[in-house]
Amino acid sequence: VGLERLPAVAFAGLRFAGAGLILLAISVGRRRVWPSREQWPLIIGTAVLAVAVPYGLQFWGQQHIASGLAAVLTATIPVMVIFMAHWSLPDEPLTRRKLLGAALGLGGVVSIFSDQLRSEGTMALLGSIALVIAAVSSSRSQRST
């Protein structure tokens, strides 16, 4: 609904600006409101990888594909997190149980939206690619947090 009224990036920005204001209001009563100078690079990097890139691409891509296909492509994030964690975190080996859980979750989303998986045209392909890149970006940011 929001994408029908605002450009994708503006809608995503508005959504997260509102969330940021709420978090700022919550943090005002706390002892320390602002992060230290050393924490800012991590905060900015995480904001770019975990928020700006994936949500900007998701909001843009969803304009060009069916919502069911967008849901399925977004539901690949846990699968990607499992692989990213396996490759980069020694204490997170790839196991059958993890793969089965991720496959069941993704399969459930596919079954729910199976009637909405068609999209045609160049923009639909680009929108789908944008959502896959968003999922990869999101899964990469999960391993660093």
PDB file of C-alpha atoms in Angstrom:
ATOM      1  CA  VAL A   1       0.000   0.000   0.000  1.00  0.00           C
ATOM      2  CA  GLY A   2       2.787   2.406   0.904  1.00  0.00           C
ATOM      3  CA  LEU A   3       4.606   1.723  -2.332  1.00  0.00           C
ATOM      4  CA  GLU A   4       1.559   2.912  -4.247  1.00  0.00           C
ATOM      5  CA  ARG A   5       1.830   6.354  -2.632  1.00  0.00           C
ATOM      6  CA  LEU A   6       5.578   7.008  -2.244  1.00  0.00           C
ATOM      7  CA  PRO A   7       8.765   6.112  -4.118  1.00  0.00           C
ATOM      8  CA  ALA A   8      10.372   2.948  -2.713  1.00  0.00           C
ATOM      9  CA  VAL A   9      13.431   4.502  -1.108  1.00  0.00           C
ATOM     10  CA  ALA A  10      11.405   7.393   0.350  1.00  0.00           C
ATOM     11  CA  PHE A  11       8.928   4.927   1.859  1.00  0.00           C
ATOM     12  CA  ALA A  12      11.725   2.805   3.349  1.00  0.00           C
ATOM     13  CA  GLY A  13      13.462   5.918   4.676  1.00  0.00           C
ATOM     14  CA  LEU A  14      10.267   7.228   6.237  1.00  0.00           C
ATOM     15  CA  ARG A  15       9.611   3.896   7.885  1.00  0.00           C
ATOM     16  CA  PHE A  16      13.058   3.731   9.454  1.00  0.00           C
ATOM     17  CA  ALA A  17      13.195   7.416  10.359  1.00  0.00           C
ATOM     18  CA  GLY A  18      10.043   6.847  12.403  1.00  0.00           C
ATOM     19  CA  ALA A  19      11.560   3.785  14.046  1.00  0.00           C
ATOM     20  CA  GLY A  20      14.745   5.743  14.776  1.00  0.00           C
ATOM     21  CA  LEU A  21      12.785   8.519  16.461  1.00  0.00           C
ATOM     22  CA  ILE A  22      10.984   5.977  18.636  1.00  0.00           C
ATOM     23  CA  LEU A  23      14.287   4.369  19.647  1.00  0.00           C
ATOM     24  CA  LEU A  24      15.804   7.771  20.362  1.00  0.00           C
ATOM     25  CA  ALA A  25      12.841   8.655  22.591  1.00  0.00           C
ATOM     26  CA  ILE A  26      13.258   5.372  24.463  1.00  0.00           C
ATOM     27  CA  SER A  27      16.985   5.906  24.922  1.00  0.00           C
ATOM     28  CA  VAL A  28      16.746   9.506  26.188  1.00  0.00           C
ATOM     29  CA  GLY A  29      15.912   8.400  29.719  1.00  0.00           C
ATOM     30  CA  ARG A  30      18.870   6.065  29.808  1.00  0.00           C
ATOM     31  CA  ARG A  31      22.319   6.822  31.157  1.00  0.00           C
ATOM     32  CA  ARG A  32      24.111   7.093  27.795  1.00  0.00           C
ATOM     33  CA  VAL A  33      22.223   8.239  24.691  1.00  0.00           C
ATOM     34  CA  TRP A  34      25.016   8.482  22.109  1.00  0.00           C
ATOM     35  CA  PRO A  35      27.516   5.757  21.227  1.00  0.00           C
ATOM     36  CA  SER A  36      31.212   6.336  21.712  1.00  0.00           C
ATOM     37  CA  ARG A  37      33.396   7.517  18.827  1.00  0.00           C
ATOM     38  CA  GLU A  38      34.835   3.996  18.466  1.00  0.00           C
ATOM     39  CA  GLN A  39      31.364   2.454  18.079  1.00  0.00           C
ATOM     40  CA  TRP A  40      30.223   4.659  15.189  1.00  0.00           C
ATOM     41  CA  PRO A  41      32.004   2.774  12.346  1.00  0.00           C
ATOM     42  CA  LEU A  42      30.329  -0.489  13.402  1.00  0.00           C
ATOM     43  CA  ILE A  43      26.968   1.233  13.786  1.00  0.00           C
ATOM     44  CA  ILE A  44      27.212   2.890  10.375  1.00  0.00           C
ATOM     45  CA  GLY A  45      28.427  -0.300   8.683  1.00  0.00           C
ATOM     46  CA  THR A  46      25.629  -2.316  10.245  1.00  0.00           C
ATOM     47  CA  ALA A  47      23.072   0.344   9.303  1.00  0.00           C
ATOM     48  CA  VAL A  48      24.187   0.221   5.683  1.00  0.00           C
ATOM     49  CA  LEU A  49      24.382  -3.593   5.404  1.00  0.00           C
ATOM     50  CA  ALA A  50      21.449  -4.499   7.628  1.00  0.00           C
ATOM     51  CA  VAL A  51      19.044  -1.659   6.868  1.00  0.00           C
ATOM     52  CA  ALA A  52      19.795   0.664   3.956  1.00  0.00           C
ATOM     53  CA  VAL A  53      20.884  -1.859   1.313  1.00  0.00           C
ATOM     54  CA  PRO A  54      18.470  -4.722   2.016  1.00  0.00           C
ATOM     55  CA  TYR A  55      15.388  -2.631   2.714  1.00  0.00           C
ATOM     56  CA  GLY A  56      16.072  -0.163  -0.082  1.00  0.00           C
ATOM     57  CA  LEU A  57      16.414  -3.069  -2.520  1.00  0.00           C
ATOM     58  CA  GLN A  58      13.405  -4.882  -1.059  1.00  0.00           C
ATOM     59  CA  PHE A  59      11.134  -1.870  -1.312  1.00  0.00           C
ATOM     60  CA  TRP A  60      12.336  -1.133  -4.850  1.00  0.00           C
ATOM     61  CA  GLY A  61      12.108  -4.765  -5.978  1.00  0.00           C
ATOM     62  CA  GLN A  62       8.615  -5.254  -4.546  1.00  0.00           C
ATOM     63  CA  GLN A  63       7.300  -2.619  -6.922  1.00  0.00           C
ATOM     64  CA  HIS A  64       8.069  -4.895  -9.861  1.00  0.00           C
ATOM     65  CA  ILE A  65       7.102  -8.398  -8.715  1.00  0.00           C
ATOM     66  CA  ALA A  66       4.171 -10.173  -7.125  1.00  0.00           C
ATOM     67  CA  SER A  67       4.047  -9.902  -3.336  1.00  0.00           C
ATOM     68  CA  GLY A  68       4.099 -13.691  -2.991  1.00  0.00           C
ATOM     69  CA  LEU A  69       7.325 -13.932  -4.972  1.00  0.00           C
ATOM     70  CA  ALA A  70       8.767 -11.140  -2.844  1.00  0.00           C
ATOM     71  CA  ALA A  71       7.830 -13.090   0.289  1.00  0.00           C
ATOM     72  CA  VAL A  72       9.541 -16.241  -1.004  1.00  0.00           C
ATOM     73  CA  LEU A  73      12.711 -14.413  -2.012  1.00  0.00           C
ATOM     74  CA  THR A  74      12.828 -12.644   1.353  1.00  0.00           C
ATOM     75  CA  ALA A  75      12.294 -15.981   3.115  1.00  0.00           C
ATOM     76  CA  THR A  76      15.649 -17.144   1.723  1.00  0.00           C
ATOM     77  CA  ILE A  77      17.434 -14.988   4.318  1.00  0.00           C
ATOM     78  CA  PRO A  78      17.584 -17.735   7.005  1.00  0.00           C
ATOM     79  CA  VAL A  79      19.020 -20.177   4.466  1.00  0.00           C
ATOM     80  CA  MET A  80      21.695 -17.665   3.509  1.00  0.00           C
ATOM     81  CA  VAL A  81      22.462 -16.904   7.161  1.00  0.00           C
ATOM     82  CA  ILE A  82      23.097 -20.610   7.781  1.00  0.00           C
ATOM     83  CA  PHE A  83      25.642 -20.742   4.963  1.00  0.00           C
ATOM     84  CA  MET A  84      27.282 -17.416   5.841  1.00  0.00           C
ATOM     85  CA  ALA A  85      27.622 -18.504   9.465  1.00  0.00           C
ATOM     86  CA  HIS A  86      29.084 -21.863   8.439  1.00  0.00           C
ATOM     87  CA  TRP A  87      31.720 -20.194   6.258  1.00  0.00           C
ATOM     88  CA  SER A  88      32.676 -17.424   8.642  1.00  0.00           C
ATOM     89  CA  LEU A  89      31.992 -18.607  12.208  1.00  0.00           C
ATOM     90  CA  PRO A  90      33.840 -21.724  13.414  1.00  0.00           C
ATOM     91  CA  ASP A  91      31.258 -22.389  16.145  1.00  0.00           C
ATOM     92  CA  GLU A  92      28.349 -22.469  13.646  1.00  0.00           C
ATOM     93  CA  PRO A  93      28.799 -25.618  11.555  1.00  0.00           C
ATOM     94  CA  LEU A  94      26.313 -26.499   8.864  1.00  0.00           C
ATOM     95  CA  THR A  95      24.122 -29.317  10.176  1.00  0.00           C
ATOM     96  CA  ARG A  96      21.275 -31.384   8.772  1.00  0.00           C
ATOM     97  CA  ARG A  97      18.989 -30.020  11.471  1.00  0.00           C
ATOM     98  CA  LYS A  98      19.681 -26.408  10.488  1.00  0.00           C
ATOM     99  CA  LEU A  99      19.246 -27.180   6.802  1.00  0.00           C
ATOM    100  CA  LEU A 100      16.015 -29.067   7.461  1.00  0.00           C
ATOM    101  CA  GLY A 101      14.628 -26.222   9.576  1.00  0.00           C
ATOM    102  CA  ALA A 102      15.486 -23.622   6.951  1.00  0.00           C
ATOM    103  CA  ALA A 103      14.100 -25.816   4.152  1.00  0.00           C
ATOM    104  CA  LEU A 104      10.850 -26.379   6.054  1.00  0.00           C
ATOM    105  CA  GLY A 105      10.458 -22.657   6.692  1.00  0.00           C
ATOM    106  CA  LEU A 106      11.163 -21.739   3.089  1.00  0.00           C
ATOM    107  CA  GLY A 107       8.925 -24.568   1.862  1.00  0.00           C
ATOM    108  CA  GLY A 108       6.100 -23.284   4.036  1.00  0.00           C
ATOM    109  CA  VAL A 109       6.370 -19.804   2.558  1.00  0.00           C
ATOM    110  CA  VAL A 110       6.494 -21.269  -0.960  1.00  0.00           C
ATOM    111  CA  SER A 111       3.381 -23.357  -0.287  1.00  0.00           C
ATOM    112  CA  ILE A 112       1.472 -20.372   1.109  1.00  0.00           C
ATOM    113  CA  PHE A 113       2.320 -18.151  -1.858  1.00  0.00           C
ATOM    114  CA  SER A 114       2.501 -20.806  -4.577  1.00  0.00           C
ATOM    115  CA  ASP A 115      -0.258 -19.094  -6.563  1.00  0.00           C
ATOM    116  CA  GLN A 116       1.679 -15.785  -6.607  1.00  0.00           C
ATOM    117  CA  LEU A 117       5.102 -16.844  -7.877  1.00  0.00           C
ATOM    118  CA  ARG A 118       4.789 -15.611 -11.447  1.00  0.00           C
ATOM    119  CA  SER A 119       6.261 -12.378 -12.671  1.00  0.00           C
ATOM    120  CA  GLU A 120       7.191 -11.489 -16.205  1.00  0.00           C
ATOM    121  CA  GLY A 121       9.359  -8.929 -17.904  1.00  0.00           C
ATOM    122  CA  THR A 122      12.701  -7.279 -17.451  1.00  0.00           C
ATOM    123  CA  MET A 123      11.627  -5.183 -14.472  1.00  0.00           C
ATOM    124  CA  ALA A 124      10.299  -8.287 -12.716  1.00  0.00           C
ATOM    125  CA  LEU A 125      13.644  -9.992 -13.255  1.00  0.00           C
ATOM    126  CA  LEU A 126      15.488  -6.926 -11.928  1.00  0.00           C
ATOM    127  CA  GLY A 127      13.099  -6.733  -8.966  1.00  0.00           C
ATOM    128  CA  SER A 128      13.745 -10.399  -8.193  1.00  0.00           C
ATOM    129  CA  ILE A 129      17.505  -9.885  -8.409  1.00  0.00           C
ATOM    130  CA  ALA A 130      17.193  -6.871  -6.083  1.00  0.00           C
ATOM    131  CA  LEU A 131      15.426  -9.011  -3.486  1.00  0.00           C
ATOM    132  CA  VAL A 132      18.063 -11.745  -3.716  1.00  0.00           C
ATOM    133  CA  ILE A 133      20.835  -9.150  -3.259  1.00  0.00           C
ATOM    134  CA  ALA A 134      18.868  -7.747  -0.306  1.00  0.00           C
ATOM    135  CA  ALA A 135      18.712 -11.221   1.234  1.00  0.00           C
ATOM    136  CA  VAL A 136      22.459 -11.736   0.771  1.00  0.00           C
ATOM    137  CA  SER A 137      23.223  -8.317   2.248  1.00  0.00           C
ATOM    138  CA  SER A 138      20.961  -8.979   5.184  1.00  0.00           C
ATOM    139  CA  SER A 139      22.485 -12.403   5.824  1.00  0.00           C
ATOM    140  CA  ARG A 140      26.022 -10.980   5.665  1.00  0.00           C
ATOM    141  CA  SER A 141      25.123  -8.332   8.223  1.00  0.00           C
ATOM    142  CA  GLN A 142      23.688 -10.986  10.542  1.00  0.00           C
ATOM    143  CA  ARG A 143      27.057 -12.702  10.807  1.00  0.00           C
ATOM    144  CA  SER A 144      28.753  -9.492  11.947  1.00  0.00           C
ATOM    145  CA  THR A 145      26.313  -8.734  14.765  1.00  0.00           C
TER     146      THR A 145
END
